[in-house]
Short mmCIF file of C-alpha atoms in Angstrom, two decimals:
data_model
loop_
_atom_site.label_atom_id
_atom_site.label_comp_id
_atom_site.label_asym_id
_atom_site.label_seq_id
_atom_site.Cartn_x
_atom_site.Cartn_y
_atom_site.Cartn_z
CA UNK A 1 -0.01 -0.03 0.00
CA UNK A 2 1.42 3.35 -0.95
CA UNK A 3 2.20 6.07 1.56
CA UNK A 4 -0.26 8.43 -0.24
CA UNK A 5 -3.16 6.33 1.10
CA UNK A 6 -2.05 6.43 4.68
CA UNK A 7 -2.29 8.84 7.56
CA UNK A 8 0.90 9.95 9.26
CA UNK A 9 0.22 7.56 12.15
CA UNK A 10 -0.28 4.65 9.72
CA UNK A 11 2.91 5.50 7.86
CA UNK A 12 4.88 5.44 11.13
CA UNK A 13 3.27 2.10 12.02
CA UNK A 14 4.18 0.66 8.63
CA UNK A 15 7.78 1.88 8.85
CA UNK A 16 8.21 0.39 12.32
CA UNK A 17 6.70 -2.90 11.26
CA UNK A 18 8.88 -3.11 8.16
CA UNK A 19 12.05 -2.49 10.09
CA UNK A 20 11.17 -5.12 12.68
CA UNK A 21 10.02 -7.80 10.22
CA UNK A 22 12.93 -7.35 7.85
CA UNK A 23 15.20 -8.02 10.81
CA UNK A 24 13.49 -10.98 12.54
CA UNK A 25 11.02 -12.43 10.01
CA UNK A 26 12.30 -12.35 6.44
CA UNK A 27 11.21 -15.08 4.04
CA UNK A 28 14.19 -17.14 5.22
CA UNK A 29 12.50 -17.32 8.66
CA UNK A 30 9.47 -19.03 7.03
CA UNK A 31 11.78 -21.39 5.20
CA UNK A 32 13.47 -22.27 8.46
CA UNK A 33 10.13 -23.03 10.14
CA UNK A 34 9.08 -25.13 7.18
CA UNK A 35 12.32 -27.13 7.21
CA UNK A 36 11.97 -27.67 10.97
CA UNK A 37 8.39 -28.91 10.58
CA UNK A 38 6.93 -25.95 12.44
CA UNK A 39 3.95 -23.76 11.46
CA UNK A 40 4.44 -20.90 13.85
CA UNK A 41 6.97 -19.18 16.10
CA UNK A 42 5.67 -18.47 19.60
CA UNK A 43 8.62 -16.21 20.40
CA UNK A 44 7.94 -14.07 17.34
CA UNK A 45 4.26 -13.67 18.35
CA UNK A 46 5.32 -12.68 21.88
CA UNK A 47 7.54 -10.01 20.35
CA UNK A 48 4.68 -8.77 18.19
CA UNK A 49 2.40 -8.64 21.23
CA UNK A 50 5.02 -6.68 23.13
CA UNK A 51 4.96 -4.12 20.30
CA UNK A 52 1.18 -3.79 20.72
CA UNK A 53 0.17 -5.52 17.47
CA UNK A 54 -1.98 -8.20 19.20
CA UNK A 55 -4.09 -5.40 20.69
CA UNK A 56 -4.56 -3.35 17.50
CA UNK A 57 -8.34 -3.92 17.62
CA UNK A 58 -8.68 -4.37 21.37
CA UNK A 59 -10.29 -1.51 23.33
CA UNK A 60 -8.01 0.61 25.49
CA UNK A 61 -10.07 -0.42 28.48
CA UNK A 62 -8.86 -4.02 27.92
CA UNK A 63 -5.25 -3.10 27.38
CA UNK A 64 -5.27 -2.61 23.61
CA UNK A 65 -4.55 0.34 21.39
CA UNK A 66 -7.82 0.21 19.44
CA UNK A 67 -6.18 1.76 16.35
CA UNK A 68 -8.82 0.43 14.02
CA UNK A 69 -9.19 -1.78 10.97
CA UNK A 70 -7.23 0.47 8.61
CA UNK A 71 -4.24 0.19 10.97
CA UNK A 72 -4.75 -3.61 11.25
CA UNK A 73 -4.54 -3.72 7.46
CA UNK A 74 -1.28 -1.81 7.51
CA UNK A 75 0.23 -4.44 9.78
CA UNK A 76 -1.23 -7.32 7.75
CA UNK A 77 0.20 -5.83 4.55
CA UNK A 78 3.71 -5.54 6.02
CA UNK A 79 3.51 -9.13 7.25
CA UNK A 80 2.43 -10.28 3.80
CA UNK A 81 5.57 -8.86 2.19
CA UNK A 82 7.74 -11.43 3.91
CA UNK A 83 5.11 -14.15 4.40
CA UNK A 84 5.08 -13.94 8.20
CA UNK A 85 3.14 -16.75 9.89
CA UNK A 86 1.47 -15.73 13.15
CA UNK A 87 -1.99 -15.87 14.80
CA UNK A 88 -2.49 -12.15 13.98
CA UNK A 89 -5.47 -12.68 11.67
CA UNK A 90 -7.10 -15.40 13.77
CA UNK A 91 -6.60 -13.86 17.21
CA UNK A 92 -5.90 -10.11 16.93
CA UNK A 93 -8.40 -9.47 14.13
CA UNK A 94 -11.12 -12.11 13.91
CA UNK A 95 -11.42 -13.20 17.54
CA UNK A 96 -10.89 -9.72 18.94
CA UNK A 97 -13.64 -8.31 16.71
CA UNK A 98 -16.06 -11.09 17.66
CA UNK A 99 -15.37 -10.81 21.40
CA UNK A 100 -15.85 -7.06 21.50
CA UNK A 101 -19.39 -7.48 20.13
CA UNK A 102 -20.32 -8.97 23.50
CA UNK A 103 -20.24 -7.28 26.90
CA UNK A 104 -18.22 -8.77 29.71
CA UNK A 105 -15.34 -10.17 27.63
CA UNK A 106 -12.61 -7.76 28.67
CA UNK A 107 -10.55 -10.51 30.28
CA UNK A 108 -10.41 -12.48 27.04
CA UNK A 109 -9.61 -9.37 25.06
CA UNK A 110 -6.81 -8.47 27.50
CA UNK A 111 -5.36 -11.94 27.10
CA UNK A 112 -5.35 -11.44 23.34
CA UNK A 113 -3.78 -8.04 23.62
CA UNK A 114 -0.85 -9.20 25.80
CA UNK A 115 -0.27 -12.29 23.61
CA UNK A 116 -0.95 -14.85 26.33
CA UNK A 117 -4.04 -16.32 24.62
CA UNK A 118 -4.56 -17.25 20.96
CA UNK A 119 -7.77 -18.10 19.20
CA UNK A 120 -8.86 -19.92 16.06
CA UNK A 121 -12.18 -19.77 14.26
CA UNK A 122 -13.83 -23.15 13.77
CA UNK A 123 -16.35 -22.35 11.06
CA UNK A 124 -15.89 -24.20 7.76
CA UNK A 125 -17.30 -27.67 7.37
CA UNK A 126 -17.24 -28.25 3.63
CA UNK A 127 -14.85 -27.60 0.78
CA UNK A 128 -15.90 -23.94 0.37
CA UNK A 129 -16.57 -20.92 2.59
CA UNK A 130 -20.30 -21.04 3.43
CA UNK A 131 -20.81 -19.44 6.85
CA UNK A 132 -24.49 -20.13 6.99
CA UNK A 133 -24.12 -23.90 6.39
CA UNK A 134 -23.73 -25.45 9.86
CA UNK A 135 -24.07 -29.15 10.64
CA UNK A 136 -22.02 -29.14 13.84
CA UNK A 137 -24.71 -29.52 16.46
CA UNK A 138 -24.98 -28.24 20.03
CA UNK A 139 -27.67 -30.27 21.71
CA UNK A 140 -29.21 -29.48 25.08
CA UNK A 141 -27.74 -31.49 27.98
CA UNK A 142 -29.21 -30.36 31.28
CA UNK A 143 -28.34 -26.67 31.73
CA UNK A 144 -25.68 -26.89 29.05
CA UNK A 145 -24.89 -28.33 25.68
CA UNK A 146 -22.98 -31.14 23.98
CA UNK A 147 -21.17 -30.25 20.76
CA UNK A 148 -20.82 -32.89 18.07
CA UNK A 149 -19.39 -32.39 14.56
CA UNK A 150 -16.33 -31.70 12.51
CA UNK A 151 -14.73 -28.40 11.47
CA UNK A 152 -12.29 -28.16 8.58
CA UNK A 153 -9.62 -25.64 7.52
CA UNK A 154 -9.38 -24.15 11.03
CA UNK A 155 -6.44 -21.83 10.49
CA UNK A 156 -4.13 -21.79 13.51
CA UNK A 157 -6.37 -24.40 15.09
CA UNK A 158 -3.54 -26.82 15.69
CA UNK A 159 -1.90 -24.65 18.35
CA UNK A 160 -4.51 -22.10 19.49
CA UNK A 161 -5.47 -21.90 23.15
CA UNK A 162 -9.18 -21.36 22.48
CA UNK A 163 -11.70 -21.92 19.72
CA UNK A 164 -14.64 -19.87 18.51
CA UNK A 165 -17.06 -22.57 17.26
CA UNK A 166 -20.22 -21.94 15.27
CA UNK A 167 -22.69 -24.73 16.07
CA UNK A 168 -26.40 -25.30 15.40
CA UNK A 169 -28.81 -25.10 18.31
CA UNK A 170 -32.60 -25.19 18.36
CA UNK A 171 -32.56 -21.38 18.34
CA UNK A 172 -30.23 -21.19 15.32
CA UNK A 173 -26.50 -20.88 14.69
CA UNK A 174 -24.72 -20.07 18.01
CA UNK A 175 -21.13 -19.11 18.71
CA UNK A 176 -19.27 -20.88 21.53
CA UNK A 177 -15.97 -19.81 23.08
CA UNK A 178 -14.25 -22.97 24.37
CA UNK A 179 -10.72 -24.02 25.42
CA UNK A 180 -9.12 -26.03 22.66
CA UNK A 181 -8.23 -28.84 25.04
CA UNK A 182 -11.69 -29.44 26.49
CA UNK A 183 -12.53 -33.15 26.82
CA UNK A 184 -13.95 -34.61 23.59
CA UNK A 185 -12.06 -32.25 21.30
CA UNK A 186 -9.68 -33.92 18.86
CA UNK A 187 -7.35 -31.68 16.86
CA UNK A 188 -5.60 -32.92 13.75
CA UNK A 189 -3.00 -30.23 12.83
CA UNK A 190 -2.18 -29.91 9.16
CA UNK A 191 0.77 -28.07 7.73
CA UNK A 192 -0.67 -26.61 4.54
CA UNK A 193 1.27 -26.19 1.30
CA UNK A 194 2.15 -22.61 2.37
CA UNK A 195 3.54 -23.83 5.76
CA UNK A 196 0.70 -22.32 7.71
CA UNK A 197 -1.36 -24.42 10.12
CA UNK A 198 -4.95 -25.43 9.43
CA UNK A 199 -6.43 -28.12 11.59
CA UNK A 200 -9.33 -30.50 11.23
CA UNK A 201 -11.14 -30.51 14.59
CA UNK A 202 -13.58 -33.15 15.68
CA UNK A 203 -16.06 -32.52 18.53
CA UNK A 204 -17.39 -35.65 20.19
CA UNK A 205 -19.94 -34.70 22.82
CA UNK A 206 -17.91 -31.71 24.01
CA UNK A 207 -19.50 -30.13 27.04
CA UNK A 208 -20.41 -26.42 26.93
CA UNK A 209 -22.15 -24.29 29.52
CA UNK A 210 -24.19 -21.15 29.17
CA UNK A 211 -21.07 -19.11 30.06
CA UNK A 212 -19.39 -20.53 26.98
CA UNK A 213 -22.01 -19.04 24.65
CA UNK A 214 -20.74 -15.91 23.02
CA UNK A 215 -23.73 -13.58 22.88
CA UNK A 216 -27.20 -15.07 22.79
CA UNK A 217 -28.50 -18.33 21.43
CA UNK A 218 -29.14 -18.14 17.68
CA UNK A 219 -27.05 -14.95 17.36
CA UNK A 220 -23.84 -16.60 16.13
CA UNK A 221 -23.91 -15.25 12.60
CA UNK A 222 -24.75 -11.72 13.76
CA UNK A 223 -21.73 -11.73 16.08
CA UNK A 224 -19.50 -13.36 13.46
CA UNK A 225 -20.42 -11.05 10.58
CA UNK A 226 -18.23 -8.10 11.63
CA UNK A 227 -15.46 -10.49 12.68
CA UNK A 228 -15.46 -12.19 9.30
CA UNK A 229 -15.40 -8.90 7.50
CA UNK A 230 -12.53 -7.74 9.65
CA UNK A 231 -10.66 -10.93 8.82
CA UNK A 232 -11.43 -10.67 5.10
CA UNK A 233 -10.20 -7.07 4.93
CA UNK A 234 -6.99 -7.89 6.84
CA UNK A 235 -6.39 -11.01 4.74
CA UNK A 236 -6.84 -8.91 1.60
CA UNK A 237 -4.25 -6.50 2.94
CA UNK A 238 -1.87 -9.40 3.65
CA UNK A 239 -2.36 -10.68 0.11
CA UNK A 240 -1.63 -7.26 -1.35
CA UNK A 241 1.54 -7.13 0.74
CA UNK A 242 2.37 -10.57 -0.65
CA UNK A 243 1.84 -9.22 -4.18
CA UNK A 244 4.17 -6.30 -3.44
CA UNK A 245 6.78 -8.59 -2.04
CA UNK A 246 6.65 -10.86 -5.09
CA UNK A 247 6.68 -7.83 -7.44
CA UNK A 248 9.74 -6.39 -5.69
CA UNK A 249 11.66 -9.68 -6.11
CA UNK A 250 10.67 -9.80 -9.76
CA UNK A 251 11.75 -6.25 -10.51
CA UNK A 252 15.09 -6.81 -8.84
CA UNK A 253 15.61 -9.89 -11.02
CA UNK A 254 14.66 -8.00 -14.17
CA UNK A 255 17.41 -5.48 -13.39
CA UNK A 256 20.05 -8.13 -12.68
CA UNK A 257 19.44 -10.91 -15.23
CA UNK A 258 21.08 -10.30 -18.59
CA UNK A 259 20.32 -11.73 -22.04
CA UNK A 260 22.01 -10.71 -25.27
CA UNK A 261 24.23 -8.42 -23.24
CA UNK A 262 21.40 -6.37 -21.68
CA UNK A 263 19.27 -6.60 -18.55
CA UNK A 264 16.04 -8.34 -19.39
CA UNK A 265 14.21 -5.45 -17.71
CA UNK A 266 15.16 -3.34 -20.73
CA UNK A 267 12.95 -5.51 -22.99
CA UNK A 268 9.75 -3.64 -23.74
CA UNK A 269 7.46 -6.67 -23.47
CA UNK A 270 8.64 -7.34 -19.87
CA UNK A 271 8.40 -3.65 -19.01
CA UNK A 272 4.78 -3.64 -20.12
CA UNK A 273 3.95 -6.69 -18.02
CA UNK A 274 5.70 -5.22 -14.97
CA UNK A 275 4.00 -1.82 -15.40
CA UNK A 276 0.57 -3.53 -15.65
CA UNK A 277 1.20 -5.50 -12.46
CA UNK A 278 2.33 -2.35 -10.62
CA UNK A 279 -0.89 -0.63 -11.65
CA UNK A 280 -2.98 -3.51 -10.46
CA UNK A 281 -1.23 -3.57 -7.08
CA UNK A 282 -1.84 0.21 -6.68
CA UNK A 283 -5.50 -0.03 -7.51
CA UNK A 284 -5.91 -2.99 -5.16
CA UNK A 285 -4.12 -1.06 -2.42
CA UNK A 286 -6.74 1.66 -2.81
CA UNK A 287 -9.52 -0.95 -2.40
CA UNK A 288 -7.78 -2.28 0.74
CA UNK A 289 -7.54 1.21 2.25
CA UNK A 290 -11.20 1.88 1.50
CA UNK A 291 -12.29 -1.36 3.15
CA UNK A 292 -10.40 -0.50 6.30
CA UNK A 293 -11.83 3.00 6.38
CA UNK A 294 -15.37 1.69 5.88
CA UNK A 295 -14.97 -0.84 8.72
CA UNK A 296 -13.82 1.95 10.96
CA UNK A 297 -16.39 4.58 9.94
CA UNK A 298 -19.48 2.67 8.78
CA UNK A 299 -19.20 -1.04 9.56
CA UNK A 300 -22.88 -1.74 8.90
CA UNK A 301 -22.33 -0.82 5.25
CA UNK A 302 -18.86 -2.18 4.70
CA UNK A 303 -19.74 -5.48 2.96
CA UNK A 304 -19.34 -4.22 -0.58
CA UNK A 305 -15.98 -2.57 0.17
CA UNK A 306 -14.65 -5.65 1.95
CA UNK A 307 -15.68 -8.17 -0.70
CA UNK A 308 -14.33 -5.89 -3.42
CA UNK A 309 -10.99 -5.75 -1.57
CA UNK A 310 -10.82 -9.53 -1.08
CA UNK A 311 -11.73 -10.25 -4.70
CA UNK A 312 -9.22 -7.79 -6.05
CA UNK A 313 -6.52 -8.93 -3.68
CA UNK A 314 -7.06 -12.54 -4.71
CA UNK A 315 -6.78 -11.74 -8.37
CA UNK A 316 -3.77 -9.39 -7.88
CA UNK A 317 -1.82 -11.78 -5.71
CA UNK A 318 -2.44 -14.61 -8.18
CA UNK A 319 -1.26 -12.45 -11.08
CA UNK A 320 1.80 -11.30 -9.14
CA UNK A 321 3.06 -14.76 -8.31
CA UNK A 322 2.37 -16.14 -11.81
CA UNK A 323 4.25 -13.27 -13.36
CA UNK A 324 7.03 -13.69 -10.81
CA UNK A 325 7.51 -17.33 -11.64
CA UNK A 326 7.37 -16.74 -15.38
CA UNK A 327 9.77 -13.78 -15.38
CA UNK A 328 12.27 -15.65 -13.26
CA UNK A 329 12.24 -18.53 -15.76
CA UNK A 330 13.41 -21.94 -14.62
CA UNK A 331 14.72 -20.74 -11.26
CA UNK A 332 11.27 -19.53 -10.34
CA UNK A 333 10.11 -23.14 -10.27
CA UNK A 334 12.69 -24.37 -7.80
CA UNK A 335 12.30 -24.74 -4.04
CA UNK A 336 15.67 -23.10 -3.57
CA UNK A 337 14.18 -19.80 -4.74
CA UNK A 338 11.69 -17.91 -2.57
CA UNK A 339 9.07 -17.12 -5.26
CA UNK A 340 7.47 -20.52 -4.70
CA UNK A 341 6.66 -19.60 -1.12
CA UNK A 342 4.73 -16.55 -2.41
CA UNK A 343 2.84 -18.68 -4.88
CA UNK A 344 1.84 -21.21 -2.23
CA UNK A 345 0.70 -18.55 0.23
CA UNK A 346 -1.32 -16.79 -2.45
CA UNK A 347 -3.05 -20.09 -3.32
CA UNK A 348 -4.10 -20.82 0.23
CA UNK A 349 -5.10 -17.25 1.10
CA UNK A 350 -7.24 -17.18 -1.98
CA UNK A 351 -9.51 -19.86 -0.46
CA UNK A 352 -9.57 -18.67 3.18
CA UNK A 353 -12.66 -16.62 4.20
CA UNK A 354 -14.12 -16.78 0.69
CA UNK A 355 -12.53 -17.26 -2.74
CA UNK A 356 -12.76 -14.98 -5.74
CA UNK A 357 -16.10 -16.39 -6.87
CA UNK A 358 -17.69 -15.89 -3.45
CA UNK A 359 -16.69 -12.26 -3.17
CA UNK A 360 -17.27 -11.45 -6.84
CA UNK A 361 -20.83 -12.75 -6.44
CA UNK A 362 -21.28 -10.62 -3.31
CA UNK A 363 -20.11 -7.52 -5.16
CA UNK A 364 -22.39 -8.30 -8.14
CA UNK A 365 -25.38 -8.86 -5.87
CA UNK A 366 -24.87 -5.67 -3.90
CA UNK A 367 -24.49 -3.69 -7.13
CA UNK A 368 -27.86 -5.02 -8.36
CA UNK A 369 -26.66 -7.54 -10.99
#
């Protein structure tokens, strides 16, 4: 995202984040985690929390900075440039936004802000993002409930401390906030192709009390809606940062690689392709900034802006990594070169929280088509 789209405070936040991440979390850090069979770095997350990033959307009364969604997008974008893996989206964005919809959750929000508690959203059950399709059941058992069902693609679910679970009750979809190690919960961590964790979680008669219900019975989707939109906007920002990172690598290579005695970046055909990609990244950055501003200023009417941002970010990130691989030639296809990490992350992020088709349909519907 360009500096022209940012406030002075956001520019300072971006500069501080870039300096920190370039030092401690370059792409080589992701490669090291992958090679060690790890999907996250608890020490890195603790450092991020110490810098206040985990509390970016947490109210000041709960120990956060409450800087807003535009600022969260700034951080997500900087993380995307070097493919940082952390529970930022799951905990600091999605869970924090959900929890602040309900009174009396300051302790949970404080734990998110100081980095001592991480969350994952257990929502998806099928192969695609369909929030309203819920088969996981929460059946009455005395004064409480018993949860039974399976959740898939639970990002960060393999190591999170707690889970936000959407389950079907007699009153309708209801959101539960449960510890991830409660009896009857079986987690199957999966290291995805992009080296980020996404677990399959099976609930076999898991006990839940009334205190575990987030909000009221049947209100799960109402509470989740702003949280999902916050996550979609921040994920779009991360993907645009990813596109910028891949684009930067590609431009550097165009300047260095020589053919016929000249840098290949001097060839007009490659210049046109690079210029087109730069324009796409800039336009998408504008959509990302608008989505963040809408979530901060008018969240009830932010759906169009958020879906437009996620759709554009998906298309732009895909174009950036494809062009990156092609312009690097044979080396772009090798694991020894970092471009492959960008391509894998773009592919997974495209599916999380709604793919291009889901968000393009939302944009078309809201525009009356």
